GROMACS .gro file of C-alpha atoms in nm:
model
  504
    1MET     CA    1  -7.848  -0.003   1.577
    2THR     CA    2  -7.921   0.148   1.236
    3ALA     CA    3  -7.859   0.511   1.147
    4ILE     CA    4  -8.137   0.758   1.085
    5GLU     CA    5  -8.256   0.711   0.729
    6ARG     CA    6  -8.144   0.965   0.468
    7SER     CA    7  -8.510   1.021   0.381
    8ARG     CA    8  -8.576   1.162   0.729
    9THR     CA    9  -8.544   1.532   0.817
   10VAL     CA   10  -8.270   1.667   1.041
   11ALA     CA   11  -8.331   1.999   1.216
   12VAL     CA   12  -8.071   2.234   1.359
   13VAL     CA   13  -8.170   2.499   1.611
   14GLY     CA   14  -7.935   2.796   1.619
   15ALA     CA   15  -7.818   2.956   1.296
   16GLY     CA   16  -7.477   3.075   1.410
   17THR     CA   17  -7.144   2.946   1.282
   18MET     CA   18  -7.172   2.610   1.455
   19GLY     CA   19  -7.536   2.560   1.359
   20GLN     CA   20  -7.457   2.636   0.996
   21GLY     CA   21  -7.168   2.390   1.003
   22ILE     CA   22  -7.376   2.108   1.150
   23ALA     CA   23  -7.653   2.179   0.900
   24GLN     CA   24  -7.402   2.154   0.616
   25VAL     CA   25  -7.276   1.818   0.741
   26ALA     CA   26  -7.628   1.670   0.761
   27LEU     CA   27  -7.722   1.821   0.426
   28LEU     CA   28  -7.427   1.674   0.239
   29ALA     CA   29  -7.501   1.338   0.400
   30GLY     CA   30  -7.830   1.339   0.210
   31HIS     CA   31  -8.090   1.464   0.460
   32ARG     CA   32  -8.349   1.733   0.422
   33VAL     CA   33  -8.238   2.000   0.668
   34LEU     CA   34  -8.439   2.266   0.847
   35LEU     CA   35  -8.252   2.552   1.015
   36TYR     CA   36  -8.435   2.734   1.294
   37ASP     CA   37  -8.339   3.040   1.493
   38ILE     CA   38  -8.535   3.256   1.734
   39ASN     CA   39  -8.455   3.534   1.486
   40PRO     CA   40  -8.614   3.424   1.154
   41ALA     CA   41  -8.383   3.651   0.956
   42LEU     CA   42  -8.078   3.469   1.094
   43ALA     CA   43  -8.229   3.135   0.999
   44ALA     CA   44  -8.287   3.255   0.643
   45ASP     CA   45  -7.936   3.400   0.621
   46GLY     CA   46  -7.786   3.082   0.764
   47ALA     CA   47  -7.962   2.860   0.512
   48GLY     CA   48  -7.843   3.087   0.235
   49ILE     CA   49  -7.485   3.073   0.360
   50VAL     CA   50  -7.493   2.693   0.359
   51GLN     CA   51  -7.634   2.693   0.006
   52ASP     CA   52  -7.355   2.926  -0.106
   53ARG     CA   53  -7.091   2.701   0.047
   54VAL     CA   54  -7.232   2.400  -0.135
   55GLU     CA   55  -7.230   2.587  -0.464
   56ARG     CA   56  -6.869   2.698  -0.409
   57MET     CA   57  -6.771   2.338  -0.340
   58ALA     CA   58  -6.914   2.242  -0.677
   59ALA     CA   59  -6.738   2.532  -0.848
   60LYS     CA   60  -6.405   2.415  -0.702
   61GLY     CA   61  -6.463   2.058  -0.815
   62ARG     CA   62  -6.506   1.922  -0.462
   63LEU     CA   63  -6.869   1.824  -0.521
   64ASP     CA   64  -7.058   1.697  -0.822
   65PRO     CA   65  -7.269   1.983  -0.967
   66ALA     CA   66  -7.583   1.770  -0.973
   67GLU     CA   67  -7.532   1.673  -0.610
   68ALA     CA   68  -7.473   2.035  -0.517
   69GLU     CA   69  -7.793   2.144  -0.690
   70ASP     CA   70  -7.989   1.868  -0.516
   71ALA     CA   71  -7.840   1.957  -0.177
   72ALA     CA   72  -7.910   2.327  -0.217
   73GLY     CA   73  -8.276   2.242  -0.265
   74ARG     CA   74  -8.295   2.033   0.053
   75ILE     CA   75  -8.216   2.304   0.309
   76ALA     CA   76  -8.467   2.564   0.422
   77PRO     CA   77  -8.522   2.799   0.715
   78ALA     CA   78  -8.796   2.713   0.960
   79GLY     CA   79  -9.021   2.997   1.066
   80GLU     CA   80  -9.132   2.841   1.394
   81LEU     CA   81  -9.059   2.537   1.607
   82ALA     CA   82  -9.378   2.369   1.490
   83ASP     CA   83  -9.219   2.337   1.145
   84LEU     CA   84  -8.976   2.080   1.293
   85ALA     CA   85  -9.253   1.830   1.365
   86ASP     CA   86  -9.131   1.564   1.121
   87ALA     CA   87  -8.762   1.583   1.219
   88ALA     CA   88  -8.603   1.252   1.318
   89LEU     CA   89  -8.316   1.436   1.486
   90VAL     CA   90  -8.298   1.787   1.628
   91ILE     CA   91  -7.953   1.924   1.716
   92GLU     CA   92  -7.936   2.237   1.929
   93ALA     CA   93  -7.651   2.487   1.888
   94VAL     CA   94  -7.770   2.792   2.081
   95VAL     CA   95  -7.616   3.000   2.358
   96GLU     CA   96  -7.443   2.807   2.642
   97ASP     CA   97  -7.711   2.879   2.901
   98VAL     CA   98  -7.884   2.601   3.094
   99THR     CA   99  -8.213   2.789   3.129
  100VAL     CA  100  -8.234   2.873   2.759
  101LYS     CA  101  -8.151   2.521   2.647
  102ARG     CA  102  -8.390   2.349   2.888
  103ALA     CA  103  -8.675   2.575   2.780
  104LEU     CA  104  -8.597   2.499   2.415
  105PHE     CA  105  -8.603   2.122   2.461
  106ALA     CA  106  -8.921   2.135   2.667
  107ALA     CA  107  -9.083   2.317   2.375
  108LEU     CA  108  -8.938   2.071   2.121
  109GLU     CA  109  -9.088   1.777   2.311
  110GLU     CA  110  -9.430   1.924   2.240
  111VAL     CA  111  -9.354   1.931   1.866
  112VAL     CA  112  -9.150   1.631   1.750
  113SER     CA  113  -9.260   1.269   1.723
  114PRO     CA  114  -9.193   1.020   2.007
  115ASP     CA  115  -8.914   0.847   1.811
  116ALA     CA  116  -8.720   1.166   1.735
  117LEU     CA  117  -8.378   1.212   1.893
  118LEU     CA  118  -8.299   1.537   2.071
  119ALA     CA  119  -7.934   1.639   2.092
  120THR     CA  120  -7.734   1.926   2.235
  121ASN     CA  121  -7.404   2.046   2.091
  122THR     CA  122  -7.295   2.184   2.430
  123SER     CA  123  -6.925   2.171   2.505
  124SER     CA  124  -6.941   2.263   2.872
  125LEU     CA  125  -7.285   2.198   3.023
  126SER     CA  126  -7.411   1.874   3.173
  127VAL     CA  127  -7.620   1.666   2.934
  128THR     CA  128  -7.789   1.510   3.236
  129GLU     CA  129  -7.888   1.849   3.374
  130LEU     CA  130  -8.022   1.965   3.038
  131ALA     CA  131  -8.243   1.656   3.019
  132ALA     CA  132  -8.389   1.710   3.365
  133GLY     CA  133  -8.760   1.780   3.347
  134LEU     CA  134  -8.811   1.626   3.004
  135ALA     CA  135  -9.095   1.381   2.970
  136HIS     CA  136  -8.874   1.145   2.765
  137PRO     CA  137  -8.512   1.200   2.874
  138GLY     CA  138  -8.406   0.865   2.730
  139ARG     CA  139  -8.391   1.006   2.378
  140PHE     CA  140  -8.181   1.304   2.480
  141LEU     CA  141  -7.801   1.308   2.438
  142GLY     CA  142  -7.505   1.522   2.347
  143LEU     CA  143  -7.356   1.549   1.998
  144HIS     CA  144  -7.052   1.769   2.046
  145PHE     CA  145  -6.917   1.874   1.707
  146PHE     CA  146  -6.586   2.060   1.687
  147ASN     CA  147  -6.556   2.389   1.502
  148PRO     CA  148  -6.553   2.411   1.201
  149ALA     CA  149  -6.796   2.120   1.189
  150PRO     CA  150  -6.768   2.051   0.813
  151LEU     CA  151  -6.389   2.011   0.838
  152LEU     CA  152  -6.314   1.853   1.175
  153PRO     CA  153  -6.398   1.481   1.189
  154LEU     CA  154  -6.451   1.429   1.562
  155VAL     CA  155  -6.793   1.417   1.729
  156GLU     CA  156  -6.834   1.330   2.097
  157VAL     CA  157  -7.153   1.127   2.147
  158VAL     CA  158  -7.241   1.194   2.510
  159SER     CA  159  -7.482   0.982   2.712
  160GLY     CA  160  -7.650   1.154   3.003
  161PHE     CA  161  -7.758   0.968   3.315
  162ALA     CA  162  -8.101   0.897   3.163
  163THR     CA  163  -7.999   0.847   2.797
  164ASP     CA  164  -8.118   0.516   2.652
  165GLU     CA  165  -7.845   0.298   2.504
  166ALA     CA  166  -8.052   0.258   2.188
  167ALA     CA  167  -8.066   0.636   2.140
  168ALA     CA  168  -7.690   0.675   2.185
  169ALA     CA  169  -7.620   0.386   1.949
  170ARG     CA  170  -7.853   0.529   1.685
  171ALA     CA  171  -7.691   0.872   1.711
  172HIS     CA  172  -7.344   0.713   1.687
  173ALA     CA  173  -7.441   0.519   1.375
  174THR     CA  174  -7.593   0.831   1.220
  175VAL     CA  175  -7.287   1.048   1.275
  176LEU     CA  176  -7.063   0.769   1.148
  177GLY     CA  177  -7.276   0.751   0.836
  178TRP     CA  178  -7.225   1.124   0.789
  179GLY     CA  179  -6.854   1.060   0.743
  180LYS     CA  180  -6.754   1.176   1.089
  181THR     CA  181  -6.557   0.990   1.356
  182PRO     CA  182  -6.784   0.955   1.660
  183VAL     CA  183  -6.657   0.858   2.005
  184ARG     CA  184  -6.881   0.749   2.290
  185CYS     CA  185  -6.850   0.899   2.636
  186ALA     CA  186  -7.043   0.942   2.957
  187ASP     CA  187  -7.168   1.278   3.079
  188THR     CA  188  -6.860   1.391   3.268
  189PRO     CA  189  -6.720   1.745   3.304
  190GLY     CA  190  -6.537   1.835   2.983
  191PHE     CA  191  -6.650   1.509   2.817
  192ILE     CA  192  -6.334   1.354   2.668
  193VAL     CA  193  -6.126   1.623   2.501
  194ASN     CA  194  -6.175   1.911   2.743
  195ARG     CA  195  -6.120   1.680   3.040
  196ILE     CA  196  -5.812   1.492   2.923
  197ALA     CA  197  -5.645   1.796   2.761
  198ARG     CA  198  -5.615   1.998   3.083
  199PRO     CA  199  -5.254   1.892   3.164
  200PHE     CA  200  -5.131   2.005   2.823
  201TYR     CA  201  -5.200   2.360   2.932
  202ALA     CA  202  -5.164   2.324   3.308
  203GLU     CA  203  -4.819   2.166   3.313
  204ALA     CA  204  -4.676   2.422   3.073
  205PHE     CA  205  -4.817   2.706   3.281
  206SER     CA  206  -4.682   2.540   3.596
  207VAL     CA  207  -4.329   2.515   3.454
  208TYR     CA  208  -4.353   2.884   3.367
  209GLU     CA  209  -4.478   2.974   3.715
  210GLU     CA  210  -4.193   2.774   3.868
  211GLN     CA  211  -3.951   2.990   3.665
  212GLY     CA  212  -3.840   2.680   3.477
  213ALA     CA  213  -3.860   2.831   3.131
  214ASP     CA  214  -4.024   3.110   2.932
  215PRO     CA  215  -4.336   3.053   2.716
  216ALA     CA  216  -4.150   3.049   2.382
  217THR     CA  217  -3.908   2.784   2.506
  218ILE     CA  218  -4.180   2.565   2.658
  219ASP     CA  219  -4.379   2.581   2.335
  220ALA     CA  220  -4.073   2.496   2.127
  221VAL     CA  221  -3.986   2.194   2.343
  222LEU     CA  222  -4.340   2.054   2.326
  223ARG     CA  223  -4.346   2.100   1.947
  224GLU     CA  224  -3.994   1.998   1.852
  225SER     CA  225  -3.936   1.727   2.111
  226GLY     CA  226  -4.289   1.619   2.210
  227GLY     CA  227  -4.432   1.623   1.858
  228PHE     CA  228  -4.732   1.841   1.942
  229LYS     CA  229  -4.846   2.061   1.654
  230MET     CA  230  -4.873   2.377   1.863
  231GLY     CA  231  -4.741   2.476   2.202
  232PRO     CA  232  -4.994   2.554   2.479
  233PHE     CA  233  -4.902   2.923   2.501
  234GLN     CA  234  -4.945   2.971   2.127
  235LEU     CA  235  -5.262   2.763   2.125
  236THR     CA  236  -5.432   2.942   2.414
  237ASP     CA  237  -5.351   3.275   2.249
  238LEU     CA  238  -5.535   3.143   1.943
  239ILE     CA  239  -5.831   3.006   2.143
  240GLY     CA  240  -5.851   3.312   2.366
  241GLN     CA  241  -5.713   3.318   2.721
  242ASP     CA  242  -6.057   3.397   2.862
  243VAL     CA  243  -6.215   3.105   2.679
  244ASN     CA  244  -5.945   2.856   2.774
  245GLU     CA  245  -5.940   2.965   3.137
  246ALA     CA  246  -6.319   2.948   3.157
  247VAL     CA  247  -6.312   2.584   3.042
  248THR     CA  248  -6.038   2.503   3.293
  249ARG     CA  249  -6.233   2.665   3.577
  250SER     CA  250  -6.554   2.492   3.472
  251VAL     CA  251  -6.386   2.149   3.479
  252TRP     CA  252  -6.212   2.234   3.810
  253ASP     CA  253  -6.540   2.343   3.973
  254SER     CA  254  -6.726   2.041   3.834
  255PHE     CA  255  -6.470   1.809   3.989
  256PHE     CA  256  -6.517   1.980   4.326
  257ARG     CA  257  -6.190   2.172   4.282
  258SER     CA  258  -5.972   1.867   4.251
  259PRO     CA  259  -5.599   1.957   4.253
  260LYS     CA  260  -5.568   1.759   3.930
  261PHE     CA  261  -5.745   2.045   3.749
  262THR     CA  262  -5.625   2.352   3.942
  263PRO     CA  263  -5.623   2.661   3.716
  264SER     CA  264  -5.315   2.873   3.654
  265LEU     CA  265  -5.270   3.195   3.849
  266ALA     CA  266  -5.049   3.329   3.571
  267GLN     CA  267  -5.327   3.276   3.318
  268ARG     CA  268  -5.576   3.440   3.556
  269ARG     CA  269  -5.355   3.749   3.569
  270LEU     CA  270  -5.332   3.748   3.190
  271VAL     CA  271  -5.711   3.748   3.160
  272GLN     CA  272  -5.747   4.017   3.427
  273SER     CA  273  -5.504   4.237   3.236
  274GLY     CA  274  -5.709   4.206   2.917
  275ARG     CA  275  -5.434   4.021   2.732
  276LEU     CA  276  -5.663   3.763   2.579
  277GLY     CA  277  -5.447   3.652   2.289
  278ARG     CA  278  -5.467   3.720   1.918
  279LYS     CA  279  -5.810   3.879   1.939
  280SER     CA  280  -5.685   4.151   2.176
  281GLY     CA  281  -5.344   4.196   2.012
  282HIS     CA  282  -5.153   4.051   2.306
  283GLY     CA  283  -5.161   3.735   2.515
  284TRP     CA  284  -4.862   3.533   2.617
  285PHE     CA  285  -4.709   3.678   2.301
  286PRO     CA  286  -4.755   4.009   2.118
  287TYR     CA  287  -4.945   4.024   1.789
  288GLY     CA  288  -4.993   4.281   1.518
  289PRO     CA  289  -4.805   4.399   1.208
  290ASP     CA  290  -4.496   4.510   1.400
  291ALA     CA  291  -4.496   4.239   1.666
  292GLN     CA  292  -4.194   4.013   1.701
  293LEU     CA  293  -4.250   3.677   1.861
  294PRO     CA  294  -3.980   3.587   2.115
  295ALA     CA  295  -3.736   3.312   2.022
  296PRO     CA  296  -3.693   3.004   2.243
  297HIS     CA  297  -3.382   2.979   2.454
  298THR     CA  298  -3.120   2.788   2.257
  299ALA     CA  299  -2.781   2.698   2.403
  300GLY     CA  300  -2.465   2.810   2.229
  301PRO     CA  301  -2.227   2.557   2.071
  302GLU     CA  302  -2.038   2.318   2.294
  303ALA     CA  303  -1.790   2.041   2.215
  304ALA     CA  304  -1.934   1.690   2.210
  305PRO     CA  305  -1.766   1.418   2.418
  306ASP     CA  306  -1.567   1.160   2.221
  307LYS     CA  307  -1.705   0.869   2.418
  308VAL     CA  308  -1.980   0.781   2.667
  309THR     CA  309  -2.097   0.479   2.860
  310VAL     CA  310  -2.461   0.375   2.849
  311VAL     CA  311  -2.543   0.228   3.189
  312GLY     CA  312  -2.851   0.008   3.209
  313ASP     CA  313  -3.162   0.018   2.991
  314LEU     CA  314  -3.249   0.371   2.881
  315GLY     CA  315  -3.608   0.263   2.820
  316PRO     CA  316  -3.793   0.527   2.614
  317ALA     CA  317  -3.455   0.681   2.521
  318ALA     CA  318  -3.294   0.353   2.410
  319ASP     CA  319  -3.254   0.485   2.052
  320LEU     CA  320  -2.995   0.732   2.176
  321ALA     CA  321  -2.725   0.462   2.188
  322ASP     CA  322  -2.756   0.403   1.813
  323LEU     CA  323  -2.779   0.773   1.738
  324LEU     CA  324  -2.461   0.843   1.934
  325GLU     CA  325  -2.268   0.575   1.748
  326GLU     CA  326  -2.397   0.701   1.413
  327ALA     CA  327  -2.272   1.048   1.511
  328GLY     CA  328  -1.922   0.913   1.572
  329ILE     CA  329  -1.931   0.903   1.951
  330ALA     CA  330  -1.784   0.583   2.094
  331VAL     CA  331  -2.040   0.403   2.308
  332THR     CA  332  -1.964   0.146   2.575
  333ALA     CA  333  -2.262  -0.032   2.729
  334THR     CA  334  -2.302  -0.199   3.066
  335GLU     CA  335  -2.616  -0.371   3.184
  336HIS     CA  336  -2.566  -0.317   3.555
  337GLY     CA  337  -2.690   0.000   3.727
  338GLY     CA  338  -2.838   0.308   3.574
  339PRO     CA  339  -3.024   0.394   3.372
  340TYR     CA  340  -2.811   0.689   3.259
  341ILE     CA  341  -2.542   0.798   3.017
  342GLN     CA  342  -2.205   0.836   3.185
  343LEU     CA  343  -2.018   1.138   3.052
  344PRO     CA  344  -1.635   1.163   3.040
  345GLY     CA  345  -1.628   1.419   3.320
  346GLU     CA  346  -1.801   1.164   3.547
  347GLY     CA  347  -2.134   1.346   3.530
  348GLN     CA  348  -2.452   1.159   3.440
  349LEU     CA  349  -2.716   1.231   3.177
  350VAL     CA  350  -3.054   1.098   3.296
  351LEU     CA  351  -3.398   1.079   3.132
  352ALA     CA  352  -3.657   1.288   3.319
  353ASP     CA  353  -3.801   1.074   3.599
  354GLY     CA  354  -3.977   1.320   3.830
  355LYS     CA  355  -3.670   1.387   4.043
  356THR     CA  356  -3.443   1.694   4.043
  357SER     CA  357  -3.077   1.749   3.959
  358VAL     CA  358  -3.011   1.913   4.296
  359GLU     CA  359  -3.058   1.577   4.467
  360PHE     CA  360  -2.750   1.430   4.302
  361ALA     CA  361  -2.380   1.508   4.283
  362ASP     CA  362  -2.349   1.587   3.914
  363VAL     CA  363  -2.656   1.513   3.703
  364VAL     CA  364  -2.816   1.669   3.395
  365TYR     CA  365  -3.167   1.558   3.309
  366PHE     CA  366  -3.295   1.539   2.951
  367ASP     CA  367  -3.659   1.549   2.850
  368LEU     CA  368  -3.879   1.289   2.685
  369ALA     CA  369  -3.910   1.298   2.306
  370LEU     CA  370  -4.175   1.150   2.081
  371ASP     CA  371  -3.893   1.025   1.858
  372TYR     CA  372  -3.531   1.096   1.950
  373ARG     CA  373  -3.421   1.046   1.592
  374GLY     CA  374  -3.672   1.291   1.451
  375ALA     CA  375  -3.672   1.545   1.735
  376THR     CA  376  -3.510   1.876   1.646
  377ARG     CA  377  -3.485   2.013   1.999
  378ILE     CA  378  -3.408   1.859   2.337
  379ALA     CA  379  -3.453   2.022   2.677
  380LEU     CA  380  -3.193   1.976   2.949
  381SER     CA  381  -3.223   2.070   3.316
  382ALA     CA  382  -2.951   2.117   3.573
  383SER     CA  383  -2.910   2.263   3.920
  384GLU     CA  384  -2.660   2.510   4.056
  385ASP     CA  385  -2.459   2.212   4.181
  386THR     CA  386  -2.418   2.061   3.837
  387SER     CA  387  -2.065   2.113   3.710
  388GLU     CA  388  -2.008   2.337   3.410
  389ARG     CA  389  -1.823   2.055   3.236
  390THR     CA  390  -2.111   1.809   3.274
  391LEU     CA  391  -2.366   2.058   3.141
  392ALA     CA  392  -2.137   2.151   2.850
  393GLU     CA  393  -2.080   1.785   2.762
  394ALA     CA  394  -2.455   1.717   2.773
  395ILE     CA  395  -2.528   2.015   2.547
  396GLY     CA  396  -2.251   1.917   2.305
  397LEU     CA  397  -2.371   1.557   2.293
  398PHE     CA  398  -2.720   1.649   2.173
  399GLN     CA  399  -2.584   1.916   1.940
  400LYS     CA  400  -2.367   1.645   1.783
  401LEU     CA  401  -2.691   1.459   1.712
  402GLY     CA  402  -2.819   1.762   1.521
  403LYS     CA  403  -3.052   1.887   1.794
  404GLN     CA  404  -3.100   2.236   1.923
  405VAL     CA  405  -3.075   2.241   2.301
  406SER     CA  406  -3.282   2.439   2.549
  407VAL     CA  407  -3.153   2.448   2.906
  408ILE     CA  408  -3.436   2.496   3.156
  409GLY     CA  409  -3.450   2.519   3.533
  410ASP     CA  410  -3.431   2.224   3.770
  411VAL     CA  411  -3.798   2.137   3.729
  412PRO     CA  412  -3.903   1.783   3.830
  413GLY     CA  413  -4.046   1.594   3.535
  414MET     CA  414  -3.931   1.870   3.299
  415ILE     CA  415  -4.178   1.964   3.022
  416VAL     CA  416  -4.276   1.686   2.782
  417ALA     CA  417  -4.234   1.406   3.034
  418ARG     CA  418  -4.460   1.549   3.306
  419THR     CA  419  -4.721   1.655   3.048
  420VAL     CA  420  -4.739   1.310   2.891
  421ALA     CA  421  -4.742   1.138   3.231
  422MET     CA  422  -5.038   1.347   3.343
  423LEU     CA  423  -5.225   1.281   3.016
  424ILE     CA  424  -5.170   0.908   3.069
  425ASP     CA  425  -5.289   0.926   3.429
  426LEU     CA  426  -5.609   1.120   3.354
  427THR     CA  427  -5.687   0.876   3.073
  428ALA     CA  428  -5.635   0.570   3.291
  429ASP     CA  429  -5.862   0.721   3.555
  430ALA     CA  430  -6.130   0.813   3.299
  431VAL     CA  431  -6.130   0.463   3.150
  432ALA     CA  432  -6.154   0.305   3.496
  433ARG     CA  433  -6.453   0.526   3.576
  434GLY     CA  434  -6.636   0.429   3.258
  435VAL     CA  435  -6.611   0.770   3.093
  436ALA     CA  436  -6.495   0.623   2.762
  437THR     CA  437  -6.281   0.344   2.624
  438ALA     CA  438  -5.906   0.391   2.592
  439GLN     CA  439  -5.941   0.362   2.214
  440ASP     CA  440  -6.209   0.633   2.197
  441ILE     CA  441  -6.001   0.863   2.417
  442ASP     CA  442  -5.697   0.812   2.194
  443THR     CA  443  -5.908   0.884   1.887
  444ALA     CA  444  -6.058   1.194   2.045
  445MET     CA  445  -5.721   1.339   2.145
  446ARG     CA  446  -5.561   1.275   1.807
  447LEU     CA  447  -5.853   1.413   1.606
  448GLY     CA  448  -5.992   1.670   1.848
  449VAL     CA  449  -5.669   1.843   1.950
  450ASN     CA  450  -5.422   1.694   1.702
  451TYR     CA  451  -5.198   1.511   1.952
  452PRO     CA  452  -4.919   1.302   1.795
  453LEU     CA  453  -5.028   0.998   1.997
  454GLY     CA  454  -5.326   0.919   2.214
  455PRO     CA  455  -5.246   0.890   2.588
  456SER     CA  456  -5.288   0.512   2.588
  457GLU     CA  457  -5.063   0.488   2.284
  458TRP     CA  458  -4.801   0.688   2.475
  459HIS     CA  459  -4.851   0.455   2.771
  460GLU     CA  460  -4.797   0.144   2.564
  461ARG     CA  461  -4.486   0.290   2.402
  462LEU     CA  462  -4.328   0.413   2.725
  463GLY     CA  463  -4.396   0.107   2.939
  464GLN     CA  464  -4.660   0.026   3.195
  465ASP     CA  465  -4.465   0.167   3.492
  466TRP     CA  466  -4.311   0.476   3.332
  467ALA     CA  467  -4.588   0.728   3.402
  468TYR     CA  468  -4.663   0.586   3.747
  469ASP     CA  469  -4.299   0.605   3.855
  470LEU     CA  470  -4.252   0.959   3.726
  471LEU     CA  471  -4.568   1.086   3.896
  472HIS     CA  472  -4.482   0.901   4.217
  473HIS     CA  473  -4.150   1.086   4.231
  474LEU     CA  474  -4.310   1.414   4.127
  475ASN     CA  475  -4.576   1.382   4.395
  476GLU     CA  476  -4.307   1.337   4.661
  477ARG     CA  477  -4.143   1.663   4.552
  478CYS     CA  478  -4.465   1.856   4.487
  479PRO     CA  479  -4.715   1.718   4.741
  480GLY     CA  480  -5.077   1.824   4.745
  481GLY     CA  481  -5.246   1.566   4.525
  482ARG     CA  482  -5.198   1.713   4.179
  483TYR     CA  483  -4.937   1.456   4.084
  484ALA     CA  484  -5.055   1.164   4.295
  485PRO     CA  485  -5.087   0.877   4.047
  486SER     CA  486  -5.435   0.732   4.024
  487LEU     CA  487  -5.526   0.388   4.148
  488ALA     CA  488  -5.618   0.303   3.789
  489LEU     CA  489  -5.263   0.380   3.673
  490PHE     CA  490  -5.121   0.170   3.957
  491ARG     CA  491  -5.341  -0.124   3.859
  492LEU     CA  492  -5.241  -0.108   3.494
  493GLY     CA  493  -4.887  -0.210   3.579
  494TYR     CA  494  -5.011  -0.525   3.750
  495ALA     CA  495  -5.266  -0.596   3.478
  496ALA     CA  496  -4.977  -0.605   3.230
  497GLY     CA  497  -4.800  -0.870   3.435
  498ASP     CA  498  -4.569  -0.643   3.635
  499GLU     CA  499  -4.504  -0.797   3.972
  500GLY     CA  500  -4.224  -0.571   4.086
  501GLU     CA  501  -4.242  -0.376   4.407
  502GLU     CA  502  -4.378  -0.026   4.415
  503THR     CA  503  -4.116   0.235   4.338
  504GLU     CA  504  -3.969   0.398   4.645
   0.00000   0.00000   0.00000
């Protein structure tokens, strides 16, 4: 399917920040752009703002002056909806209200030509519901740009229940031609990003609620071990606790209050207290000129063991054997048993697997890392039954590798591991239900929320059974359905040729 021709007009309804950004994207792609708002003054101001941005781009050498002058002459405010009659594509970016949007599109149908595409930029409403009542719902779809639209590459191209494939394909080709990275998805609550991202926040909040670790430590572990750019506490303070919680509750309600998407009571209390994040001066953390952000818990220095035994295949943590030898720790390996690192005091160091230290005689768990060589912090968990010597040896071992160590509570799945496992599970389920392809979900999560890897990329790296096994164990210890691995995740192991028995 071919993209909308550059000679055709693109109209944007809603002259706020998002509408201006979308207008700028279409304008610089070569279209004539009309900007409409129910308040004509806002439309005129918005068009002027876009023109100013284009001129500043030229002044900074980011755009050819001739191109900037041409572009500035191709955007204009529209005084009334009738002025949008020749638009080949109309993108709506008005208030998130079903009634308002449906009335707008009903009016637009009376104006635009039969071949024009109608698109909503909604991030939370159902595209299918917005199309209900339209005479031609087949040409209606979602084009969810991320803010700021001129800078962020991702666009979710959302097909409602009645959207024609040709319309979705044409919109996809158009956005791709604009220099964006479009991903296709079905009309599901949260689309791709807001659906799949829920565990990144939810698991961190859950660890906090379980008294496993404080917000600063959880954030530090996810950044410095998991490779995420920002921790969830820091990020939700930036987004706004009220905004983030509203999205979580919307997805939860839309999925008929599935335990997979249960909101956080701690976050609810934060919102009720008015601590909304940066915009209110206090969220999970304090802000302001005199505010001091809390430091993550970091263990004091301990002596590293001189030697260890690596028992079995450490799987995702296999690089540790080489790192230990490079650090001067003698490593003996045995293929039978495990997987764990045997410490001199007879304690065991085990990669997070969804179980707890209290179940074993003398075990310290260590968390998953994106890259154990590059990680600068590792989380350890132990129970009250873990010996002081074993915990000290585990701390000293990772300190010898140049890592800072955070000791957290005896939380099954720890921090990075349970978060990644849940991301993998939600992705497998979404793919199986036809929401989007695994590749598009990976692209959306890397570009939309800056994840170091897409969930399917994590899955491939960690092994087909890793996430299933961890969630299976976690579900046994935290029953209720939240951690029950999906049937899709179970099937993936067999699809990859795994014929082993289900983990007990």
